[in-house]
Amino acid sequence: MGGVEERGFLRGSDRTGQECAAGSAPRPDCLAAVPRGALAGPPAMPHFTVVPVEDKHRSEYDSVEGLSWVDYREPSATPATGDSYDTVSSDGHGNHKENSPFLNSIEASKGGDYYDRNLALFEEELDIRPKVSSLLGKLVNYTNLTQGVKEHEEAESTDGSKKKVSKSPSMGTLMGVYLPCMQNIFGVILFLRLTWMVGMAGVLQSFLIVLLCCCCTMLTTISMSAIATNGVVPAGGSYFMISRSLGPEFGGAVGLCFYLGTTFAGAMYILGAIEILLTYIVPQAAIFHPSGAHDASSAMLNNMRVYGTVFLILMAVVVFVGVKYVNKFASLFLACVVISILSIYAGAIKSIFDPPEFPICMLGNRTLSRDQFDVCAKTIVKDNVTVASELWKLFCHSTNLTTENCDEYFLMNNVSEIAGIPGAASGILKDNLWSNYLEKGEILEKAHHPSVDVAGQKNNLHLYVLSDIATSFMVLVGIFFPSVTGIMAGSNRSGDLKDAQKSIPVGTILAIVTTSLVYFSCVLLFGACIEGVVLRDKYGDAVNRNLVVGTLSWPSPWVIVIGSFFSTCGAGLQSLTGAPRLLQAIAKDNIIPFLWIFGHGKANGEPTWALLLTALIAELGILIASLDMVAPILSMFFLMCYLFVNLACAVQTLLRTPNWRPRFKYYHWALSFLGMSICLALMFISSWYYALVAMLIAGMIYKYIEYQGAEKEWGDGIRGLSLSAARYALLRLEEGPPHTKNWRPQLLVLLKLDEDLHVKYPRLLTFASQLKAGKGLTIIGSVIQGNFLETYGEAQAAEQTIKNMMDIEKVKGFCQVVVANKVREGIAHLIQSCGLGGMKHNTVVLGWPYGWRQSEDPRSWKTFIGTVRCTTAAHLALLVPKNVSFYPSNHERYNEGNIDVWWIVHDGGMLMLLPFLLKQHKVWRKCKMRIFTVAQMDDNSIQMKKDLATFLYQLRIEAEVEVVEMHNSDISAYTYERTLMMEQRSQMLRQMRLTKTEREREAQLVKDRHSIARLESLYSDEEDEGDSVPENIQMTWTKEKCDAEKRNRGSAVGTFRDLISIKPNQSNVRRMHTAVKLNEVIVNRSHDARLVLLNMPGPPKNTDGDENYMEFLEVLTEGLERVLLVRGGGREVITIYS
């Protein structure tokens, strides 16, 4: 700073300097005058270095504020080169990168935002906290989001150089959401099963079924719209929404359910297409033919399996070769659906004034299968001769008109023809209002039609139209529900939409309203136009094997037959296209490890392996071969998915998480819960056993992801729910201390770490896990000595080490590492501040300070005693496992042995409770418990034993009871000797520490004269004794000081001589006597015990006796392999009451 003082650099009165300081634009005469290398000041300067300006006129100096380029970096980061700078610039997308350190002044003045004058205060952090302009540049395209969608960021960073300019999404609501949803919702059920459903359930119950299913999807859509408009939903649709809202466990489970649902939907569409092909288009193509009258259904199923497999392979090949062709033909398939539906409406309108001719042949009130005969009559006139018709031959098995072998029902009832499509004006609606459920194999009958009720021959049943499955309201719900699925099509395309947050709700809700109106109107039209027995005829046997809905259509039944065939093929292709991508998305999230291979595919990203698995699963559905059996399966999976979409919305709404800000405002948690309830009800209504299987599959996937440890943090609602539940529970716990019946040890385990931050005594954790067995609270605490700012990284590393050790030892709990200047202070902080509210520790587990006798440094045992005092002051229980390295590991088993409890004084019942808790663990389960108590001369030992046995019986604790009598004996010479040795050692160590530190203290006093009080605190704190003393202190010796030093040395030698003639303190002798006698008794009775629990005496009130206290504890536990010293917290922890 010499230059500053010489040339008056800090003067700010000069006008030119002020102009430089205040000027808004950089002036060359101000900036160029500052050599950039000079800004890199010497390391001694804490903040910045001010340098003189090289200028012609002495008066033209900048004021301090006039310097814009002040280098705030650490001295180590400052370049050595005089005119170089390491700079950070932006690539325009907010990705800051390091530029070349060799920048000339011209480049810098043009250059990056690092040198922006207005942001000089923030320049050090621009790489982690980008400028707002950079951030907004990243938000232009949602795949560049910095927060929330980390996956996209990772994908970008892998290959930033090859990044192409993405085409901006341009699809609107109509093309992007409405039409895809319509195409996915309308499907095979509408054409193949809706007429049959109306015939079986009646118009009213069919309305109810449609209403239930449409309400379910509408409420789900409202919830989905809320989630989809709460931020950007990338491709992945419902899986992405659920996983990011409810977490990886729910996301994985429901994502796989949705995947299985989509896959089985593909199988269902293929089965529908085969049914249309073999039943209505080319029946001659059947490979298997019925050998008898009763095996027609099995032949049909085999045909479905063969053709279904062929179709599946063809479709999989199409999807593998080119998805783009599937997408191109999507609009064609949709056109087929729309034309087919329009032809139904046209036919219904035409039926009012000109119903189509589809006569039904009835025998009595029974419906005959029309494909086996031409004329609906018993006899026909041929060449003026009455001869038997085909019908007579079928029922009477003869060509003449003899009645010997005729079916009795055939003889007794007349044959008649009725109109299959009476038309909308016929009033048939009132007959079709009510349900007419049938059992399997039952004949379709027309109510109120004249008939004589007699039994017919069973071998003629194939001539009638029969019900192929048992029907009920529940069965029909399961079969119909797939016809309302497909509401996710819009959210799956969110990446292609111009304004997804507007298009998804509007388009999906409009699609549901449209399809619901179509379904309601179709139910009404079918009931009003078609005869009931025709409606109940699933395969159109009564109308010459025509598709029933086709009989109503105009201009021809073939419009619907061909249209429905192509639409089902298209829907199958769409399912086989969508399902593998969903599986690939789940696999790439890596939450289900065994699916990792399905995340890979072709070079262009097509999911080859996922397509293969999808085809195999779809083949399972095709092997079932029955549309009516496959539909309930995929209903389950879709309902499970919709249930969790509703749950996700409800959870987010009720938790009011800060990030829950949907643009779609017309949602409510009550609607979501209603939707969830309807989903659950529909699952069990349609098929309770399928529902249980679907839940079991989802539950197993959930537990698998949880067990494998899904290392994903998606800010999900379940985490928020856990927080809310924890907060509620903590507030409830705050209402008062727990009752004695609910008391259990909530542990704070104080661990010691070595120099490499490894756990010194891991068996403390083993003991904690055996004592807790996963119940209650366990906090593992440790203290690192030092400054927090400097050792924060060390603390993090220590915490991770402890967590790893907790995993190994299977300790369920929390970890807290504290940095403090003194270890004792850190332990005191842990004891005071660990836990939260009512979830605080009530028991401290503390390791024994091994080797305290051999160490000259008293800090270890002083810290130990200080901690004992802290726990006593905080009214906490204390457990000190001695010889903890001999304690059993979690893999050992004690098949025999005893846990001995020495109950000397009562301090709350901890000694009774701890062995009981330990015996819950498999290591100690087979050990027996023995309780010893000590009787003095004036105690009645027999009565004591009885009372103790009664007490244990009332505590419901099984244990042997023994009362040990201790006689008043004289204090032995051994006791005197031990006490004398203890006091001599203590005095000697104190003297050694005194002589060692006296000169250091004298030097400290010379340097710091005003701290006389420090003499008094010479032994006040153990860390003070270890304080570092400055080296190379220069002292001024006088003659008096030299004499005093010699006298001190002489007195020290004298003091060592005095140690020989020391006499033991009587109080210490009595304490030593107690320790020796108790130790003799304990070793005598419990030398072979697996564990000895013992009351721990409290430390002396006078701190001068601390070292003696350690000696007493050593003597008390001498000769015992495993000891647990127990000190109660001052409250009862065990009770005899229920």
Short mmCIF file of N, CA and C in Angstrom, two decimals, residues 240 951 1027:
data_model
loop_
_atom_site.label_atom_id
_atom_site.label_comp_id
_atom_site.label_asym_id
_atom_site.label_seq_id
_atom_site.Cartn_x
_atom_site.Cartn_y
_atom_site.Cartn_z
N PHE A 240 -45.94 -40.79 -15.82
CA PHE A 240 -45.14 -39.65 -15.37
C PHE A 240 -45.89 -38.88 -14.30
N PHE A 951 -43.37 -59.20 42.99
CA PHE A 951 -43.25 -57.99 42.14
C PHE A 951 -43.01 -58.38 40.68
N ASP A 1027 -4.86 -27.06 25.34
CA ASP A 1027 -4.76 -25.90 24.45
C ASP A 1027 -3.36 -25.78 23.89
#
